[in-house]
């Protein structure tokens, strides 16, 4: 299943990922085509017109796309996370309305972060209020992946003493989306700052789970994003392994292929192991997701942490093997190097992941 879907994406991308990266833009026709086929949020239930993939199958598919184009994979992560938040916190009517739209062609992004609330999202100041049949959203979000292409934003903000997620059409009066110029990596993923200036919406746009503790809402939403990013990192590692082995087989120095120089062979072995380890961690986390395991949250953080670190180091290793051939803009390894570094920052940085994992270790170890 995952392989068939990856082939569909590969056909649509048609080798243009480096061009998109340089241009900082994915053609909207490609995004519409993928969204229309439900390929940006493949876990949405068939009851809402989705593909109904398990986390395991969607993970393999996500890795496949991650190997081709991390910008596109980033859009999948955002759209899938938006769908997950709606599935998790919406009522039946909200699920039917929004999930049907997301599986049928509309695009979405998720906005948590603010200038003063990055690693510590409890510092967010965006506020959602409801009076009668109308809701008002006011705040400023930063670094929202996919916002530049999005029809809908799932905005997380304060609601009373707790938190709420609210669906905000980007065409609503008071919404301003400003693209971030020249990000380090995933340059075509449409990252943007979003200003919400007293945006008035029907009260029905506030997902019914409103009022839950903010940290709980955020953790639950991020679990999807973390697992998706982790699988994307598996894809980066696979692309880097393919590029490094392909180059080391044919490029000769000192009278023999690079692969026959033991220090280069060690790089290939390290890349191979990193890919295997990240894949196994992600498979395990997806199986936990699909079986609704009690250990899910920590398992997902561990998979994301291992995969992101592996991808950042693995991409650096691949550039080392290709050397000058991989050190130019337009080279897939140069792109992977920049994209992979960002994976150590998003959805919980390396440091935040380590804090969460240490907390878990202390809780479960006698
Ligand atoms: P800070 O929180 O300022 O942290 C700076 C450094 O200090 C980091 O290394 C961090 O790990 C470390 N640090 C912070 N606190 C601690 C601590 N207690 N102990 C140890 N170290 C600590 N946000 C969204 O809402 N939606 C998106 O779609 C989205 N996409 C993104 C895509 C990209 C490419 C990037 C770069 C960011 C994106 N973000 C998004 C924002 C992202 O979630 C934040 O950048 C991330 O949470 C880190 O926050 P910060 O950048 O403010 O860093």
XYZ file of C-alpha atoms and ligand atoms in Angstrom:
419
model
C 0.000 0.000 0.000
C 2.655 2.516 1.125
C 4.805 1.708 -1.923
C 1.939 2.320 -4.369
C 1.186 5.683 -2.783
C 4.869 6.634 -2.808
C 5.018 5.841 -6.537
C 2.038 8.148 -7.133
C 3.873 10.950 -5.323
C 7.148 10.190 -7.128
C 5.332 10.469 -10.486
C 3.874 13.831 -9.495
C 7.178 15.173 -8.178
C 8.940 13.912 -11.311
C 12.443 14.687 -10.060
C 11.673 18.358 -9.341
C 12.345 18.393 -5.564
C 15.656 20.251 -5.929
C 14.054 22.826 -8.244
C 11.252 23.376 -5.720
C 13.785 23.698 -2.938
C 15.691 26.368 -4.845
C 12.494 28.197 -5.820
C 11.075 27.860 -2.283
C 7.749 26.792 -3.747
C 5.849 23.617 -4.575
C 3.425 24.155 -7.476
C -0.084 24.546 -6.068
C -1.398 22.174 -8.751
C 0.728 19.386 -7.199
C -0.502 20.166 -3.682
C -4.136 20.260 -4.874
C -3.732 16.968 -6.705
C -2.291 15.241 -3.623
C -4.867 16.797 -1.282
C -7.698 15.817 -3.637
C -6.599 12.178 -3.507
C -6.387 12.243 0.307
C -2.631 11.729 0.061
C -1.683 14.512 2.472
C -3.547 12.936 5.401
C -3.735 9.253 4.555
C -4.879 8.094 8.011
C -8.266 9.841 7.767
C -11.018 7.266 8.091
C -12.778 5.993 4.965
C -16.052 7.163 6.555
C -14.855 10.725 5.842
C -13.562 9.941 2.371
C -10.016 9.242 3.572
C -7.698 6.352 2.766
C -7.932 4.931 6.311
C -4.276 3.865 6.488
C -2.889 2.440 9.718
C -0.057 4.387 11.339
C 2.310 1.625 10.202
C 1.288 1.887 6.528
C 1.165 5.658 6.629
C 4.624 5.604 8.209
C 6.172 3.666 5.330
C 4.418 6.007 2.895
C 5.690 9.043 4.837
C 9.242 7.654 4.704
C 8.844 7.171 0.958
C 7.832 10.814 0.505
C 10.539 11.933 2.965
C 13.148 10.283 0.742
C 11.873 12.248 -2.256
C 11.106 15.705 -0.844
C 11.123 16.811 2.798
C 9.144 19.955 1.968
C 6.288 17.852 0.649
C 6.611 15.468 3.588
C 6.376 18.495 5.905
C 3.045 19.421 4.313
C 1.865 15.842 4.910
C 2.882 16.106 8.558
C 0.963 19.381 8.981
C -2.154 18.181 7.192
C -2.098 14.825 9.001
C -1.654 16.554 12.360
C -4.538 18.951 11.606
C -6.722 15.954 10.787
C -5.609 14.161 13.948
C -6.457 17.175 16.159
C -9.923 17.361 14.559
C -10.399 13.601 14.965
C -9.240 13.754 18.591
C -10.971 16.915 19.821
C -13.849 17.482 17.391
C -17.403 16.219 17.819
C -19.103 14.074 15.207
C -20.357 17.048 13.174
C -16.967 18.781 13.189
C -15.212 15.593 12.143
C -17.652 15.082 9.298
C -17.281 18.657 8.053
C -13.541 19.160 8.363
C -12.132 15.673 7.818
C -14.196 15.349 4.649
C -12.683 18.617 3.436
C -9.117 17.623 4.338
C -9.420 14.243 2.639
C -11.056 15.831 -0.388
C -8.789 18.665 -1.499
C -8.540 21.373 1.165
C -5.182 22.014 2.827
C -4.421 22.714 6.493
C -1.625 23.696 8.877
C -1.338 23.638 12.673
C -0.335 26.753 14.641
C 1.039 26.354 18.174
C 4.283 28.337 18.364
C 4.568 32.013 19.175
C 7.466 34.430 19.544
C 7.461 33.868 23.312
C 6.327 30.232 23.257
C 8.606 27.796 21.451
C 9.827 24.877 23.556
C 7.491 26.016 26.331
C 4.115 26.165 24.635
C 2.361 26.862 27.930
C 3.638 30.426 27.389
C 1.342 30.990 24.418
C -0.816 34.124 24.509
C -3.244 33.579 21.656
C -6.733 33.652 23.123
C -9.960 32.031 21.982
C -13.224 33.338 23.428
C -16.789 32.252 22.744
C -19.840 34.420 23.254
C -23.157 32.996 22.140
C -22.801 31.704 18.604
C -19.547 33.488 17.773
C -15.901 32.875 18.622
C -13.071 35.405 18.517
C -9.395 34.474 18.060
C -6.580 36.942 18.709
C -2.848 36.277 18.665
C 0.282 35.847 16.602
C 1.750 32.513 15.555
C 5.212 31.884 14.132
C 6.813 29.266 11.882
C 3.578 27.576 10.829
C 4.577 24.893 8.300
C 2.336 24.874 5.256
C 0.467 28.049 6.246
C 1.398 29.723 2.970
C -0.585 27.047 1.092
C -3.328 26.401 3.655
C -7.073 26.837 3.293
C -7.568 26.119 7.004
C -5.468 26.695 10.098
C -5.945 24.654 13.242
C -4.977 27.281 15.824
C -4.237 26.292 19.405
C -4.806 28.992 22.006
C -5.884 29.764 25.545
C -9.514 29.229 26.401
C -10.546 30.138 29.910
C -8.058 28.395 32.206
C -7.378 25.679 29.638
C -6.771 25.417 25.915
C -8.737 25.104 22.705
C -8.156 24.245 19.080
C -10.118 26.278 16.586
C -10.440 25.886 12.821
C -9.689 29.221 11.119
C -10.155 29.617 7.348
C -7.193 31.636 6.025
C -9.633 33.821 4.081
C -11.280 35.070 7.314
C -11.073 38.849 7.857
C -8.248 39.583 10.332
C -5.996 36.668 9.249
C -2.610 37.651 7.816
C -0.169 35.019 6.562
C 3.399 36.194 5.910
C 5.871 33.788 4.415
C 9.233 33.250 6.132
C 11.910 34.069 3.570
C 14.773 31.618 2.978
C 14.443 29.094 5.811
C 17.520 26.908 6.363
C 15.787 23.805 5.027
C 12.470 22.387 3.809
C 12.504 25.624 1.853
C 9.377 24.872 -0.156
C 7.233 23.907 2.856
C 5.470 27.276 3.032
C 6.484 28.267 6.587
C 4.745 31.468 7.634
C 3.986 33.868 10.453
C 0.254 34.154 11.091
C -1.422 37.177 12.663
C -4.950 36.696 13.995
C -6.429 40.136 14.607
C -9.753 39.662 16.391
C -10.842 37.029 13.922
C -14.582 36.405 14.276
C -15.834 32.901 13.490
C -18.910 30.773 14.105
C -18.659 29.209 17.601
C -18.902 25.826 15.857
C -15.325 26.291 14.581
C -14.006 25.762 18.130
C -13.361 22.032 18.505
C -15.569 20.573 21.204
C -12.672 19.442 23.366
C -12.151 23.098 24.380
C -11.285 23.709 28.025
C -8.915 20.736 28.454
C -5.542 21.581 30.026
C -3.419 23.321 27.388
C -0.401 21.053 27.951
C -2.543 17.956 27.435
C -4.018 19.285 24.210
C -0.573 20.201 22.896
C 1.024 16.864 23.856
C -1.759 14.895 22.257
C -1.575 16.904 19.019
C 2.220 16.776 18.873
C 2.316 12.992 19.174
C 1.061 12.698 15.609
C 3.550 15.283 14.356
C 6.465 13.620 16.124
C 5.768 10.239 14.626
C 5.283 11.697 11.182
C 8.563 13.642 11.401
C 10.316 10.490 12.642
C 9.162 8.526 9.598
C 10.206 11.462 7.396
C 13.687 11.165 8.904
C 13.755 7.478 7.972
C 13.160 8.670 4.413
C 16.021 11.179 4.629
C 18.321 8.388 5.840
C 17.255 6.095 2.992
C 17.909 8.824 0.416
C 21.314 9.558 1.966
C 22.259 5.885 2.083
C 21.331 5.464 -1.582
C 23.301 8.574 -2.598
C 26.378 7.609 -0.550
C 26.537 3.970 -1.663
C 25.847 4.921 -5.295
C 28.672 7.447 -5.278
C 31.135 5.265 -3.339
C 30.694 2.429 -5.838
C 31.680 4.430 -8.909
C 33.943 7.259 -7.785
C 37.577 6.119 -7.778
C 40.481 7.647 -5.878
C 43.919 6.130 -5.254
C 43.157 3.536 -7.944
C 40.010 1.982 -6.486
C 36.374 2.848 -5.709
C 35.793 4.937 -2.574
C 33.768 2.040 -1.105
C 36.947 -0.021 -0.936
C 38.670 2.521 1.291
C 37.913 1.316 4.797
C 37.265 4.723 6.327
C 34.662 5.431 3.631
C 33.169 1.946 4.109
C 32.750 2.801 7.788
C 30.643 5.835 6.790
C 28.402 3.536 4.713
C 28.065 1.099 7.618
C 27.097 3.927 9.984
C 24.467 5.178 7.570
C 23.061 1.681 7.120
C 22.802 1.156 10.883
C 21.219 4.578 11.429
C 18.544 3.790 8.835
C 17.841 0.381 10.368
C 17.638 1.700 13.920
C 15.348 4.602 12.960
C 13.098 2.280 10.965
C 12.743 -0.212 13.846
C 11.992 2.589 16.347
C 9.337 4.032 14.044
C 7.795 0.639 13.329
C 7.512 0.001 17.049
C 5.985 3.442 17.712
C 3.463 2.983 14.897
C 2.474 -0.429 16.235
C 1.947 1.241 19.643
C -0.146 3.923 17.913
C -2.248 1.349 16.072
C -2.833 -0.672 19.265
C -3.412 2.457 21.397
C -0.642 1.375 23.767
C -0.294 3.018 27.165
C 3.395 3.700 26.394
C 2.576 5.548 23.204
C 3.704 9.077 24.121
C 7.206 8.093 25.297
C 7.640 5.593 22.463
C 6.838 8.289 19.901
C 9.237 10.798 21.518
C 11.986 8.144 21.532
C 11.397 7.325 17.845
C 11.439 11.002 16.883
C 14.590 11.641 18.907
C 16.533 8.705 17.470
C 15.341 9.285 13.896
C 16.010 13.047 13.930
C 19.487 12.665 15.401
C 20.204 9.798 13.019
C 19.035 11.826 10.016
C 21.056 14.925 10.968
C 24.227 12.876 11.482
C 23.501 10.599 8.524
C 23.004 13.507 6.155
C 26.322 15.001 7.304
C 27.963 11.613 6.701
C 26.486 11.381 3.201
C 27.817 14.839 2.319
C 31.224 13.681 3.616
C 31.179 10.649 1.288
C 30.156 12.701 -1.735
C 32.454 15.568 -0.725
C 32.512 18.243 -3.454
C 29.842 16.342 -5.436
C 27.441 16.717 -2.517
C 28.408 20.193 -1.462
C 26.427 22.234 -3.975
C 22.936 23.601 -3.951
C 20.852 21.284 -6.106
C 22.486 18.137 -4.731
C 20.007 15.871 -2.864
C 22.553 15.344 -0.075
C 23.049 19.086 0.413
C 19.261 19.427 0.617
C 19.037 16.503 3.058
C 21.764 18.091 5.211
C 19.786 21.315 5.589
C 16.399 19.599 5.954
C 17.622 17.052 8.517
C 19.062 19.707 10.830
C 15.581 21.214 11.217
C 14.211 17.845 12.321
C 16.308 18.199 15.493
C 14.406 21.397 16.322
C 10.761 20.805 15.419
C 8.034 18.874 17.255
C 10.194 18.935 20.402
C 13.895 19.722 20.025
C 16.602 17.187 20.906
C 16.890 18.738 24.355
C 13.147 18.756 25.031
C 12.918 15.135 23.848
C 15.715 14.192 26.228
C 13.957 15.893 29.143
C 10.731 14.037 28.344
C 12.554 10.711 27.993
C 14.452 11.191 31.253
C 11.164 11.964 33.016
C 9.687 8.779 31.568
C 12.740 6.733 32.531
C 12.508 7.972 36.116
C 8.807 7.143 36.240
C 9.039 3.596 34.879
C 12.368 2.436 36.331
C 12.236 1.028 39.880
P 13.570 27.880 22.020
O 12.403 27.312 22.757
O 13.904 29.298 22.224
O 14.839 26.975 22.341
C 16.154 27.371 21.934
C 17.111 26.267 22.346
O 17.068 26.085 23.764
C 16.761 24.911 21.725
O 17.925 24.200 21.439
C 16.013 24.213 22.850
O 16.083 22.802 22.754
C 16.747 24.745 24.062
N 15.895 24.691 25.260
C 14.736 25.355 25.497
N 14.233 25.018 26.702
C 15.091 24.113 27.238
C 15.142 23.389 28.454
N 14.175 23.484 29.377
N 16.198 22.565 28.676
C 17.155 22.420 27.729
N 17.178 23.068 26.573
C 16.152 23.909 26.320
N 5.467 25.610 15.162
C 4.126 25.434 14.954
O 3.316 25.809 15.795
N 3.659 24.825 13.826
C 4.487 24.381 12.857
O 4.018 23.833 11.847
C 5.901 24.570 13.022
N 6.773 24.191 12.059
C 8.112 24.494 12.193
C 8.994 24.204 11.141
C 10.329 24.570 11.243
C 11.241 24.297 10.093
C 10.816 25.214 12.422
C 12.254 25.626 12.547
C 9.959 25.480 13.456
C 8.600 25.131 13.351
N 7.712 25.425 14.382
C 6.353 25.203 14.215
C 8.208 26.006 15.627
C 8.932 24.953 16.454
O 8.007 24.120 17.053
C 9.850 25.660 17.449
O 10.890 26.281 16.693
C 10.456 24.701 18.461
O 9.487 24.254 19.355
C 11.590 25.354 19.274
O 11.179 26.592 19.752
P 12.118 27.890 19.549
O 12.549 27.900 18.132
O 11.368 29.055 20.053
O 13.397 27.607 20.427
